[in-house]
């Protein structure tokens, strides 16, 4: 993991409040990247906003030395990226553990909202066979559908309001889950909880990337801890250094 200053190469609006940010990244950093890892980015033009903001790495291009993140504008920090003068970024990456690929041949991806972003990097970096369940709030929040359709065997789209795909939640469409070697998921907490319930009693490995609030991003402040169960006990783990990807069955929501 390294911090570096870099220029914003492009910033495009993809949909309602959703943007794709592309920046240059040195080769030696890209070489160590694993899908599911994240970047911790200092808010441009703001000495008052000391805490960096965590964003999953959405994609990398090793030939052009670029990294993309897809983010949703939610507060002051994410709003600042849009400002014209915010053209230099202070980035720390790659952070966290990422998804363990384990030579899985058939993987089901379950993504909700902006949590679809890290699953895109899994698609990009693995030659496994994928199916995907992607859930959006509505059609004005959709992104990345074409990439998933192109790369996956089957894709089911759901939306809360039925404006695109099937009306409902991704977890309503989990069928035949026995046929996958693993499930990788990222999305809102209720989606992950529902997925955990659906998988109860099944032996299929399932991993979830948790997008908890973070402070330092480097194991120093314990802002990001989550409760992890073992068979007999539980422990607290730091999402920034021991995650963000955890065995879904062990997460105590
Ligand atoms: C591992 C990880 C990966 C993430 N990947 C993405 C991504 O790919 N795209 C995306 O849009 N968002 C992602 N998030 C959420 C993103 O970090 C927050 O939306 C962002 O920090 C909000 O900053 P803000 O200043 O605009 O919002 P504010 O609400 O003003 O932020 C205030 C404070 O809360 C923290 N905060 C608020 N929401 C979150 C959150 N969900 N997670 C962590 N800290 C938060 C901020 O860091 C800041 O310290 C990710 C979070 C984590 C932990
Ligand atoms: S964010 Fe500080 S320990 Fe995880």
GROMACS .gro file of C-alpha atoms and ligand atoms in nm:
model
  310
    1UNK     CA    1   0.000   0.000   0.000
    2UNK     CA    2   0.130   0.343  -0.095
    3UNK     CA    3   0.012   0.699  -0.101
    4UNK     CA    4   0.061   0.908  -0.412
    5UNK     CA    5  -0.049   1.233  -0.567
    6UNK     CA    6  -0.213   1.194  -0.904
    7UNK     CA    7  -0.416   1.382  -1.162
    8UNK     CA    8  -0.781   1.319  -1.234
    9UNK     CA    9  -0.787   1.193  -1.594
   10UNK     CA   10  -1.164   1.207  -1.629
   11UNK     CA   11  -1.476   1.247  -1.422
   12UNK     CA   12  -1.805   1.159  -1.586
   13UNK     CA   13  -2.159   1.154  -1.465
   14UNK     CA   14  -2.304   0.809  -1.531
   15UNK     CA   15  -2.647   0.852  -1.383
   16UNK     CA   16  -2.835   1.039  -1.112
   17UNK     CA   17  -2.565   1.141  -0.860
   18UNK     CA   18  -2.336   0.859  -0.977
   19UNK     CA   19  -1.993   0.937  -1.121
   20UNK     CA   20  -1.695   0.751  -1.260
   21UNK     CA   21  -1.358   0.893  -1.164
   22UNK     CA   22  -1.046   0.784  -1.351
   23UNK     CA   23  -0.694   0.855  -1.227
   24UNK     CA   24  -0.339   0.756  -1.308
   25UNK     CA   25  -0.172   0.494  -1.085
   26UNK     CA   26   0.191   0.378  -1.081
   27UNK     CA   27   0.261   0.028  -1.218
   28UNK     CA   28   0.410  -0.113  -0.896
   29UNK     CA   29   0.087  -0.033  -0.710
   30UNK     CA   30  -0.140  -0.179  -0.978
   31UNK     CA   31   0.058  -0.503  -0.973
   32UNK     CA   32  -0.035  -0.569  -0.611
   33UNK     CA   33  -0.410  -0.501  -0.655
   34UNK     CA   34  -0.670  -0.768  -0.573
   35UNK     CA   35  -1.042  -0.727  -0.658
   36UNK     CA   36  -1.237  -0.606  -0.356
   37UNK     CA   37  -0.959  -0.382  -0.228
   38UNK     CA   38  -1.021  -0.013  -0.185
   39UNK     CA   39  -0.859   0.328  -0.221
   40UNK     CA   40  -0.858   0.587   0.054
   41UNK     CA   41  -0.879   0.931  -0.101
   42UNK     CA   42  -0.818   1.267   0.062
   43UNK     CA   43  -1.092   1.517  -0.006
   44UNK     CA   44  -0.952   1.771  -0.252
   45UNK     CA   45  -0.929   2.139  -0.159
   46UNK     CA   46  -1.016   2.082   0.203
   47UNK     CA   47  -0.770   2.093   0.489
   48UNK     CA   48  -1.065   2.096   0.730
   49UNK     CA   49  -1.188   1.754   0.611
   50UNK     CA   50  -0.899   1.554   0.743
   51UNK     CA   51  -1.041   1.205   0.706
   52UNK     CA   52  -0.991   1.033   0.376
   53UNK     CA   53  -1.292   0.866   0.213
   54UNK     CA   54  -1.288   0.494   0.121
   55UNK     CA   55  -1.394   0.384  -0.228
   56UNK     CA   56  -1.381   0.037  -0.379
   57UNK     CA   57  -1.163   0.001  -0.681
   58UNK     CA   58  -1.406  -0.046  -0.967
   59UNK     CA   59  -1.150  -0.130  -1.233
   60UNK     CA   60  -0.787  -0.108  -1.332
   61UNK     CA   61  -0.614  -0.087  -1.669
   62UNK     CA   62  -0.258  -0.218  -1.650
   63UNK     CA   63  -0.174  -0.099  -2.001
   64UNK     CA   64  -0.284   0.260  -1.943
   65UNK     CA   65  -0.193   0.268  -1.573
   66UNK     CA   66  -0.536   0.382  -1.468
   67UNK     CA   67  -0.778   0.313  -1.184
   68UNK     CA   68  -1.151   0.381  -1.191
   69UNK     CA   69  -1.382   0.429  -0.899
   70UNK     CA   70  -1.759   0.469  -0.926
   71UNK     CA   71  -1.907   0.677  -0.651
   72UNK     CA   72  -2.238   0.811  -0.538
   73UNK     CA   73  -2.256   1.170  -0.424
   74UNK     CA   74  -2.383   1.159  -0.066
   75UNK     CA   75  -2.221   1.438   0.134
   76UNK     CA   76  -1.965   1.715   0.139
   77UNK     CA   77  -1.666   1.490   0.062
   78UNK     CA   78  -1.807   1.326  -0.249
   79UNK     CA   79  -1.945   1.664  -0.367
   80UNK     CA   80  -1.593   1.808  -0.366
   81UNK     CA   81  -1.473   1.564  -0.632
   82UNK     CA   82  -1.699   1.743  -0.879
   83UNK     CA   83  -1.542   2.083  -0.829
   84UNK     CA   84  -1.342   2.194  -1.130
   85UNK     CA   85  -1.040   2.291  -0.921
   86UNK     CA   86  -1.026   1.942  -0.761
   87UNK     CA   87  -0.798   1.798  -1.024
   88UNK     CA   88  -0.518   1.656  -0.807
   89UNK     CA   89  -0.591   1.361  -0.583
   90UNK     CA   90  -0.404   1.226  -0.281
   91UNK     CA   91  -0.466   0.850  -0.295
   92UNK     CA   92  -0.369   0.568  -0.060
   93UNK     CA   93  -0.411   0.221  -0.212
   94UNK     CA   94  -0.461  -0.068  -0.235
   95UNK     CA   95  -0.612  -0.123   0.111
   96UNK     CA   96  -0.792  -0.419   0.265
   97UNK     CA   97  -0.790  -0.789   0.187
   98UNK     CA   98  -1.006  -0.821  -0.127
   99UNK     CA   99  -1.193  -1.131  -0.244
  100UNK     CA  100  -1.011  -1.464  -0.232
  101UNK     CA  101  -1.055  -1.621  -0.574
  102UNK     CA  102  -0.949  -1.977  -0.467
  103UNK     CA  103  -0.973  -2.105  -0.825
  104UNK     CA  104  -1.353  -2.096  -0.799
  105UNK     CA  105  -1.498  -2.186  -1.138
  106UNK     CA  106  -1.859  -2.070  -1.098
  107UNK     CA  107  -1.929  -1.761  -0.895
  108UNK     CA  108  -2.254  -1.583  -0.820
  109UNK     CA  109  -2.215  -1.207  -0.776
  110UNK     CA  110  -2.481  -1.033  -0.568
  111UNK     CA  111  -2.459  -0.655  -0.572
  112UNK     CA  112  -2.680  -0.379  -0.443
  113UNK     CA  113  -2.651  -0.014  -0.546
  114UNK     CA  114  -2.304   0.135  -0.528
  115UNK     CA  115  -2.190  -0.202  -0.383
  116UNK     CA  116  -2.187  -0.327  -0.742
  117UNK     CA  117  -1.863  -0.131  -0.800
  118UNK     CA  118  -1.616  -0.377  -0.638
  119UNK     CA  119  -1.788  -0.672  -0.809
  120UNK     CA  120  -1.703  -0.510  -1.142
  121UNK     CA  121  -1.333  -0.545  -1.058
  122UNK     CA  122  -1.389  -0.916  -0.978
  123UNK     CA  123  -1.540  -0.961  -1.326
  124UNK     CA  124  -1.252  -0.776  -1.483
  125UNK     CA  125  -0.975  -0.970  -1.308
  126UNK     CA  126  -1.105  -1.327  -1.311
  127UNK     CA  127  -1.167  -1.581  -1.583
  128UNK     CA  128  -1.429  -1.768  -1.377
  129UNK     CA  129  -1.783  -1.822  -1.502
  130UNK     CA  130  -2.022  -1.570  -1.346
  131UNK     CA  131  -2.391  -1.516  -1.288
  132UNK     CA  132  -2.503  -1.188  -1.135
  133UNK     CA  133  -2.794  -1.052  -0.937
  134UNK     CA  134  -2.781  -0.674  -0.945
  135UNK     CA  135  -3.019  -0.457  -0.747
  136UNK     CA  136  -3.076  -0.084  -0.799
  137UNK     CA  137  -3.309   0.167  -0.638
  138UNK     CA  138  -3.449   0.253  -0.980
  139UNK     CA  139  -3.344   0.306  -1.339
  140UNK     CA  140  -3.195   0.647  -1.269
  141UNK     CA  141  -2.936   0.481  -1.040
  142UNK     CA  142  -2.825   0.211  -1.283
  143UNK     CA  143  -2.460   0.170  -1.384
  144UNK     CA  144  -2.238  -0.109  -1.521
  145UNK     CA  145  -2.526  -0.326  -1.649
  146UNK     CA  146  -2.372  -0.363  -1.997
  147UNK     CA  147  -2.039  -0.487  -1.857
  148UNK     CA  148  -2.214  -0.751  -1.648
  149UNK     CA  149  -2.439  -0.860  -1.935
  150UNK     CA  150  -2.138  -0.893  -2.164
  151UNK     CA  151  -1.928  -1.090  -1.920
  152UNK     CA  152  -2.178  -1.302  -1.723
  153UNK     CA  153  -2.375  -1.608  -1.828
  154UNK     CA  154  -2.697  -1.485  -1.665
  155UNK     CA  155  -2.777  -1.147  -1.517
  156UNK     CA  156  -3.091  -1.063  -1.322
  157UNK     CA  157  -3.160  -0.697  -1.261
  158UNK     CA  158  -3.395  -0.588  -0.985
  159UNK     CA  159  -3.515  -0.248  -0.874
  160UNK     CA  160  -3.699  -0.129  -0.567
  161UNK     CA  161  -3.961   0.053  -0.776
  162UNK     CA  162  -3.978  -0.183  -1.076
  163UNK     CA  163  -3.856   0.090  -1.315
  164UNK     CA  164  -3.592  -0.149  -1.448
  165UNK     CA  165  -3.574  -0.528  -1.438
  166UNK     CA  166  -3.780  -0.720  -1.185
  167UNK     CA  167  -3.950  -0.533  -0.905
  168UNK     CA  168  -3.810  -0.643  -0.570
  169UNK     CA  169  -3.479  -0.730  -0.412
  170UNK     CA  170  -3.188  -0.933  -0.545
  171UNK     CA  171  -3.234  -1.190  -0.271
  172UNK     CA  172  -3.591  -1.262  -0.393
  173UNK     CA  173  -3.430  -1.417  -0.703
  174UNK     CA  174  -3.177  -1.647  -0.542
  175UNK     CA  175  -3.260  -1.984  -0.686
  176UNK     CA  176  -3.049  -2.295  -0.746
  177UNK     CA  177  -2.778  -2.155  -0.527
  178UNK     CA  178  -2.626  -2.499  -0.491
  179UNK     CA  179  -2.471  -2.479  -0.837
  180UNK     CA  180  -2.208  -2.217  -0.750
  181UNK     CA  181  -1.864  -2.269  -0.601
  182UNK     CA  182  -1.889  -1.936  -0.420
  183UNK     CA  183  -2.097  -1.622  -0.377
  184UNK     CA  184  -1.940  -1.275  -0.363
  185UNK     CA  185  -2.160  -0.992  -0.240
  186UNK     CA  186  -2.149  -0.623  -0.169
  187UNK     CA  187  -2.435  -0.387  -0.097
  188UNK     CA  188  -2.650  -0.237   0.173
  189UNK     CA  189  -2.661  -0.408   0.510
  190UNK     CA  190  -3.028  -0.529   0.472
  191UNK     CA  191  -2.933  -0.700   0.145
  192UNK     CA  192  -2.638  -0.877   0.307
  193UNK     CA  193  -2.850  -0.976   0.606
  194UNK     CA  194  -3.118  -1.122   0.376
  195UNK     CA  195  -2.852  -1.310   0.182
  196UNK     CA  196  -2.708  -1.449   0.504
  197UNK     CA  197  -3.053  -1.573   0.609
  198UNK     CA  198  -3.113  -1.737   0.270
  199UNK     CA  199  -2.780  -1.919   0.293
  200UNK     CA  200  -2.837  -2.043   0.646
  201UNK     CA  201  -2.771  -2.417   0.664
  202UNK     CA  202  -2.604  -2.433   0.322
  203UNK     CA  203  -2.236  -2.509   0.281
  204UNK     CA  204  -2.168  -2.279  -0.015
  205UNK     CA  205  -1.885  -2.034   0.064
  206UNK     CA  206  -2.011  -1.674   0.066
  207UNK     CA  207  -1.806  -1.360   0.108
  208UNK     CA  208  -1.931  -1.008   0.163
  209UNK     CA  209  -1.754  -0.677   0.134
  210UNK     CA  210  -1.870  -0.446   0.415
  211UNK     CA  211  -1.886  -0.074   0.355
  212UNK     CA  212  -1.868   0.047   0.715
  213UNK     CA  213  -1.790   0.401   0.817
  214UNK     CA  214  -1.417   0.452   0.839
  215UNK     CA  215  -1.174   0.687   1.002
  216UNK     CA  216  -0.802   0.626   0.948
  217UNK     CA  217  -0.842   0.329   0.710
  218UNK     CA  218  -0.519   0.180   0.844
  219UNK     CA  219  -0.608  -0.002   1.164
  220UNK     CA  220  -0.536   0.284   1.404
  221UNK     CA  221  -0.873   0.416   1.525
  222UNK     CA  222  -1.121   0.123   1.553
  223UNK     CA  223  -1.404   0.330   1.399
  224UNK     CA  224  -1.472   0.051   1.151
  225UNK     CA  225  -1.499  -0.257   1.374
  226UNK     CA  226  -1.758  -0.523   1.304
  227UNK     CA  227  -1.864  -0.824   1.508
  228UNK     CA  228  -1.750  -1.160   1.375
  229UNK     CA  229  -1.881  -1.491   1.512
  230UNK     CA  230  -1.695  -1.816   1.549
  231UNK     CA  231  -1.866  -2.143   1.647
  232UNK     CA  232  -1.832  -2.077   2.018
  233UNK     CA  233  -1.751  -1.712   2.056
  234UNK     CA  234  -1.726  -1.380   1.878
  235UNK     CA  235  -1.461  -1.120   1.819
  236UNK     CA  236  -1.437  -0.767   1.675
  237UNK     CA  237  -1.247  -0.713   1.352
  238UNK     CA  238  -1.139  -0.400   1.171
  239UNK     CA  239  -1.303  -0.366   0.834
  240UNK     CA  240  -1.017  -0.152   0.697
  241UNK     CA  241  -0.733  -0.397   0.765
  242UNK     CA  242  -0.898  -0.736   0.829
  243UNK     CA  243  -1.173  -0.676   0.569
  244UNK     CA  244  -1.357  -0.528   0.394
  245UNK     CA  245  -1.428  -0.883   0.272
  246UNK     CA  246  -1.547  -1.132   0.536
  247UNK     CA  247  -1.703  -1.475   0.540
  248UNK     CA  248  -2.070  -1.370   0.524
  249UNK     CA  249  -2.182  -1.649   0.757
  250UNK     CA  250  -1.955  -1.515   1.033
  251UNK     CA  251  -2.070  -1.152   1.022
  252UNK     CA  252  -2.293  -1.059   1.317
  253UNK     CA  253  -2.510  -0.779   1.183
  254LIG     C1  254  -1.452  -0.034   0.193
  254LIG     C2  255  -1.547   0.071   0.143
  254LIG     C3  256  -1.570   0.083   0.008
  254LIG     C4  257  -1.658   0.182  -0.039
  254LIG     N1  258  -1.675   0.189  -0.174
  254LIG     C5  259  -1.756   0.286  -0.222
  254LIG     C6  260  -1.770   0.299  -0.365
  254LIG     O1  261  -1.712   0.225  -0.443
  254LIG     N2  262  -1.851   0.398  -0.410
  254LIG     C7  263  -1.919   0.482  -0.323
  254LIG     O2  264  -1.992   0.569  -0.369
  254LIG     N3  265  -1.906   0.471  -0.191
  254LIG     C8  266  -1.825   0.377  -0.137
  254LIG     N4  267  -1.811   0.366  -0.002
  254LIG     C9  268  -1.883   0.463   0.081
  254LIG    C10  269  -1.810   0.598   0.080
  254LIG     O3  270  -1.688   0.584   0.149
  254LIG    C11  271  -1.896   0.707   0.147
  254LIG     O4  272  -2.012   0.728   0.069
  254LIG    C12  273  -1.819   0.837   0.158
  254LIG     O5  274  -1.715   0.822   0.253
  254LIG    C13  275  -1.911   0.950   0.200
  254LIG     O6  276  -1.835   1.065   0.214
  254LIG     P1  277  -1.901   1.210   0.214
  254LIG     O7  278  -1.804   1.304   0.273
  254LIG     O8  279  -1.955   1.245   0.079
  254LIG     O9  280  -2.027   1.188   0.304
  254LIG     P2  281  -2.053   1.233   0.452
  254LIG    O10  282  -2.177   1.163   0.492
  254LIG    O11  283  -2.049   1.381   0.460
  254LIG    O12  284  -1.932   1.171   0.532
  254LIG    C14  285  -1.913   1.201   0.666
  254LIG    C15  286  -1.821   1.098   0.727
  254LIG    O13  287  -1.880   0.969   0.726
  254LIG    C16  288  -1.797   0.877   0.657
  254LIG     N5  289  -1.886   0.792   0.580
  254LIG    C17  290  -2.010   0.822   0.539
  254LIG     N6  291  -2.066   0.719   0.476
  254LIG    C18  292  -1.974   0.621   0.477
  254LIG    C19  293  -1.972   0.488   0.430
  254LIG     N7  294  -2.078   0.429   0.371
  254LIG     N8  295  -1.860   0.417   0.444
  254LIG    C20  296  -1.754   0.471   0.505
  254LIG     N9  297  -1.750   0.595   0.555
  254LIG    C21  298  -1.857   0.669   0.541
  254LIG    C22  299  -1.704   0.959   0.575
  254LIG    O14  300  -1.580   0.894   0.555
  254LIG    C23  301  -1.689   1.081   0.658
  254LIG    O15  302  -1.590   1.062   0.757
  254LIG    C24  303  -1.725   0.269   0.050
  254LIG    C25  304  -1.703   0.255   0.186
  254LIG    C26  305  -1.616   0.158   0.232
  254LIG    C27  306  -1.590   0.144   0.379
  255LIG     S1  307  -1.080   0.297   0.997
  255LIG    FE1  308  -0.939   0.327   1.160
  255LIG     S2  309  -0.913   0.123   1.233
  255LIG    FE2  310  -1.036   0.097   1.057
   0.00000   0.00000   0.00000
